Short mmCIF file of C-alpha atoms in Angstrom, two decimals:
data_model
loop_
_atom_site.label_atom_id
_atom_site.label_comp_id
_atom_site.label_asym_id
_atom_site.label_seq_id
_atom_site.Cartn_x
_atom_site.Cartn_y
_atom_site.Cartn_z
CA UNK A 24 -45.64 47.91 8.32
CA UNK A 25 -44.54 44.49 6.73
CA UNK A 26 -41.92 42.31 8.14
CA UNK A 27 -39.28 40.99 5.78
CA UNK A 28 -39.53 37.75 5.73
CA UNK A 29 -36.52 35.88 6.72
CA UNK A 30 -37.15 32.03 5.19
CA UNK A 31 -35.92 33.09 1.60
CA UNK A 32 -33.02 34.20 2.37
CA UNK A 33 -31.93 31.51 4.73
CA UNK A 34 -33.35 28.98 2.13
CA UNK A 35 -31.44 30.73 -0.17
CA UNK A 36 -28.03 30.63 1.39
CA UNK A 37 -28.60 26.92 2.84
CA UNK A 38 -28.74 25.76 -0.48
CA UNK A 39 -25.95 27.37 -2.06
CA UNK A 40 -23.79 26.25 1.38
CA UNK A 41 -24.77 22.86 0.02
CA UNK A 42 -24.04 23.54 -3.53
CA UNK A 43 -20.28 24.18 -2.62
CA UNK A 44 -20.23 21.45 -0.52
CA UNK A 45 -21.12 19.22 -3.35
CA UNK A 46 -18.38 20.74 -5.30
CA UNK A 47 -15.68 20.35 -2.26
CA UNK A 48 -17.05 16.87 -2.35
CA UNK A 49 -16.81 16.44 -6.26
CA UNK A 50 -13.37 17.49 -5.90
CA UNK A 51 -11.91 15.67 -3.42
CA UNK A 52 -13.50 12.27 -5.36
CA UNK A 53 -11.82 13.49 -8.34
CA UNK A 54 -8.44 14.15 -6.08
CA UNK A 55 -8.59 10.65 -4.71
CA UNK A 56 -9.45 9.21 -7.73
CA UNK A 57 -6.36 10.99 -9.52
CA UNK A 58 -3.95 9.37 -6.57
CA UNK A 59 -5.10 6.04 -7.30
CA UNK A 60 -4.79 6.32 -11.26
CA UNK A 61 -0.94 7.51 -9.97
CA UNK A 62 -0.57 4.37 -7.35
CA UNK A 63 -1.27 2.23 -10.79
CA UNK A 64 0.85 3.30 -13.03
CA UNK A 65 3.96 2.99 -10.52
CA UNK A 66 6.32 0.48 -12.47
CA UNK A 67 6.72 -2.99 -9.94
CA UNK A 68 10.36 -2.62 -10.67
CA UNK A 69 10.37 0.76 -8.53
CA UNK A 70 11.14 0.23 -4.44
CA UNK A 71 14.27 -0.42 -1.70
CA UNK A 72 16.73 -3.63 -2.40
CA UNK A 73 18.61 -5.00 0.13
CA UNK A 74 21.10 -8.00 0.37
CA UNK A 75 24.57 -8.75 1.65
CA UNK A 76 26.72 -9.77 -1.30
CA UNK A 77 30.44 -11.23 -1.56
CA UNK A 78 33.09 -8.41 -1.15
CA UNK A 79 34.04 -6.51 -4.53
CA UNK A 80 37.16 -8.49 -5.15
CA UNK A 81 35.49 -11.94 -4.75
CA UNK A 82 33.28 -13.83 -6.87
CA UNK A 83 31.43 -16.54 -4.23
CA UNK A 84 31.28 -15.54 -0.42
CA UNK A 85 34.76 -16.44 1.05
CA UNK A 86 34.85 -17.51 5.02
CA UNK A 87 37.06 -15.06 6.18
CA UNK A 88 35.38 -11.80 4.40
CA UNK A 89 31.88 -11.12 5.82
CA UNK A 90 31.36 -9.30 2.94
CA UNK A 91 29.14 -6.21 1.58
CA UNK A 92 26.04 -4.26 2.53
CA UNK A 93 24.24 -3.52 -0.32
CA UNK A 94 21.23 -1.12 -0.65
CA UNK A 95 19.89 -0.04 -3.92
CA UNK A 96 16.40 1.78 -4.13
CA UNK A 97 14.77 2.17 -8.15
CA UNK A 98 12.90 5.55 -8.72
CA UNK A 99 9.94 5.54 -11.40
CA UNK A 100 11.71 7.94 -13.34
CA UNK A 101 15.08 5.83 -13.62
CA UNK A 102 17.19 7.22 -11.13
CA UNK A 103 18.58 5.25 -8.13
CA UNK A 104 20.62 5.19 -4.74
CA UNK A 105 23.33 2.84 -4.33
CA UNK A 106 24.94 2.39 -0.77
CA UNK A 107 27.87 -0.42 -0.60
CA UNK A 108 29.35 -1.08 2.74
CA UNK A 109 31.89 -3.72 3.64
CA UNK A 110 31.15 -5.47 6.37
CA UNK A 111 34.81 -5.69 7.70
CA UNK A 112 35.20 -2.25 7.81
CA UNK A 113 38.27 -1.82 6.26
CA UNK A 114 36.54 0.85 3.52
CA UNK A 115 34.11 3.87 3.67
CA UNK A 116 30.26 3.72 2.96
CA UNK A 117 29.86 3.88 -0.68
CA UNK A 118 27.17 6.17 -2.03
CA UNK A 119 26.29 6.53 -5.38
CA UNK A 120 23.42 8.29 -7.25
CA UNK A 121 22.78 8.73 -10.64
CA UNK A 122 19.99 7.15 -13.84
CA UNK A 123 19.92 3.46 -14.92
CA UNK A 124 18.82 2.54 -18.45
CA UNK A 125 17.09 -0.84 -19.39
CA UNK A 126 19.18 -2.58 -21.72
CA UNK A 127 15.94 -4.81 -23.46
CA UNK A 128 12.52 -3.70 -24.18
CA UNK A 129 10.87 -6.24 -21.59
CA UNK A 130 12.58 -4.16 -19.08
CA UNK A 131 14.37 -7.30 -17.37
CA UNK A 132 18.20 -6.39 -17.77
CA UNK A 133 19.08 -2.99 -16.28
CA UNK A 134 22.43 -1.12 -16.07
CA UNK A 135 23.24 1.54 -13.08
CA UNK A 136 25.24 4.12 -15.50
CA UNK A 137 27.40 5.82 -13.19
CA UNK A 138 28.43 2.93 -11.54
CA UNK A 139 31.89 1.06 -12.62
CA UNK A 140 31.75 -2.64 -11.18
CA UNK A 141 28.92 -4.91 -10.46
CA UNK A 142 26.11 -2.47 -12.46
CA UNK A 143 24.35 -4.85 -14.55
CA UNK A 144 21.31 -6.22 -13.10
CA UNK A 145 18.64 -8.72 -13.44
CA UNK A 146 14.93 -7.97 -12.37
CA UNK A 147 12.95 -10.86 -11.27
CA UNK A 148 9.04 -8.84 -10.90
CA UNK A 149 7.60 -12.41 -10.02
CA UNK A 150 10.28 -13.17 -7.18
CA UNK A 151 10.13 -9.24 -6.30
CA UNK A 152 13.87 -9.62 -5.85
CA UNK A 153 17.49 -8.22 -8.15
CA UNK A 154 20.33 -10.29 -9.29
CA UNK A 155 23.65 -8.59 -9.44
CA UNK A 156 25.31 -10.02 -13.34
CA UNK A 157 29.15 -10.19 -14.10
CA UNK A 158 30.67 -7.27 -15.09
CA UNK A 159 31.98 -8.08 -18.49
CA UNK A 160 29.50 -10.77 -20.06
CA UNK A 161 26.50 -9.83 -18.17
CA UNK A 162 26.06 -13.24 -17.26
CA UNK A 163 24.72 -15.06 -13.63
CA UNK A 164 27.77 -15.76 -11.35
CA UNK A 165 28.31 -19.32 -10.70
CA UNK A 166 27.32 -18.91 -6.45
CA UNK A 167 24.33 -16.60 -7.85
CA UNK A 168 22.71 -17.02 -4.71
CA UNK A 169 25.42 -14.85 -3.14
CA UNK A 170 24.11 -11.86 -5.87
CA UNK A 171 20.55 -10.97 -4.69
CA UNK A 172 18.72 -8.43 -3.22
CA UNK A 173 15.61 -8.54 -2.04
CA UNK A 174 13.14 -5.77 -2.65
CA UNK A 175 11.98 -4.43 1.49
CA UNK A 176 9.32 -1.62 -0.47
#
């Protein structure tokens, strides 16, 4: 009587165990390498801005008001989150979400759409920081100091 031999067939299934792992490990490089391609292409515009502006009816920081709260966080696909909270607590937390649009191709300018006052913006990638513009013209207040937010992510 033979005896079956045994060695084949545990050769056999040892090297297909490492075939799969191969491909599990294939995978998972291409996974990770996917993620990073994604971490890339993530505009330096997107993140959390935070700063603590003049009320809504001032234009410069006035000594009595302690002013606003003001967080703003940028999606990549050019929606946001606006939260405005006066610091003297004479009105509610503002929240507001909707889609901004870039009003110039370099994609410095932007303009919160669903927002009425104080919605037109100026990016500053190499200071990582936003400037809140006048409403009407667009243009930098004159205590633009008192207009930024700082980007926190």
């Amino acid at each position: 009587m033979k005896k079956p031999l045994l060695i084949p067939l545990i050769a056999s299934s040892v090297l297909l165990g490492c075939q799969d792992s191969k491909q599990t490990s294939s995978e998972s490089s291409q996974q990770v390498d996917q993620v990073a391609e994604q971490k890339v292409t993530v505009a330096k515009w997107v993140g959390k801005y935070q700063g603590t502006t003049p009320c809504m009816g001032c234009i410069s920081r006035c000594e009595e008001c302690p002013g606003m709260a003001v967080d703003l966080v940028l999606n990549q696909n050019q929606t946001y989150t606006l939260k405005r909270e006066s610091l003297s607590g004479h009105n509610e937390i503002e929240t507001i979400k909707g889609h901004f649009r870039f009003s110039n191709s370099d994609q410095t300018k932007l303009e919160l759409v669903q927002v009425k006052t104080r919605n037109l913006i100026y990016v500053d990638l190499d200071h990582q920081l936003l400037e809140i513009l006048q409403d009407q013209t667009g243009n930098i207040y004159n205590a633009e100091d008192d207009f930024i937010l700082e980007k926190n992510g």
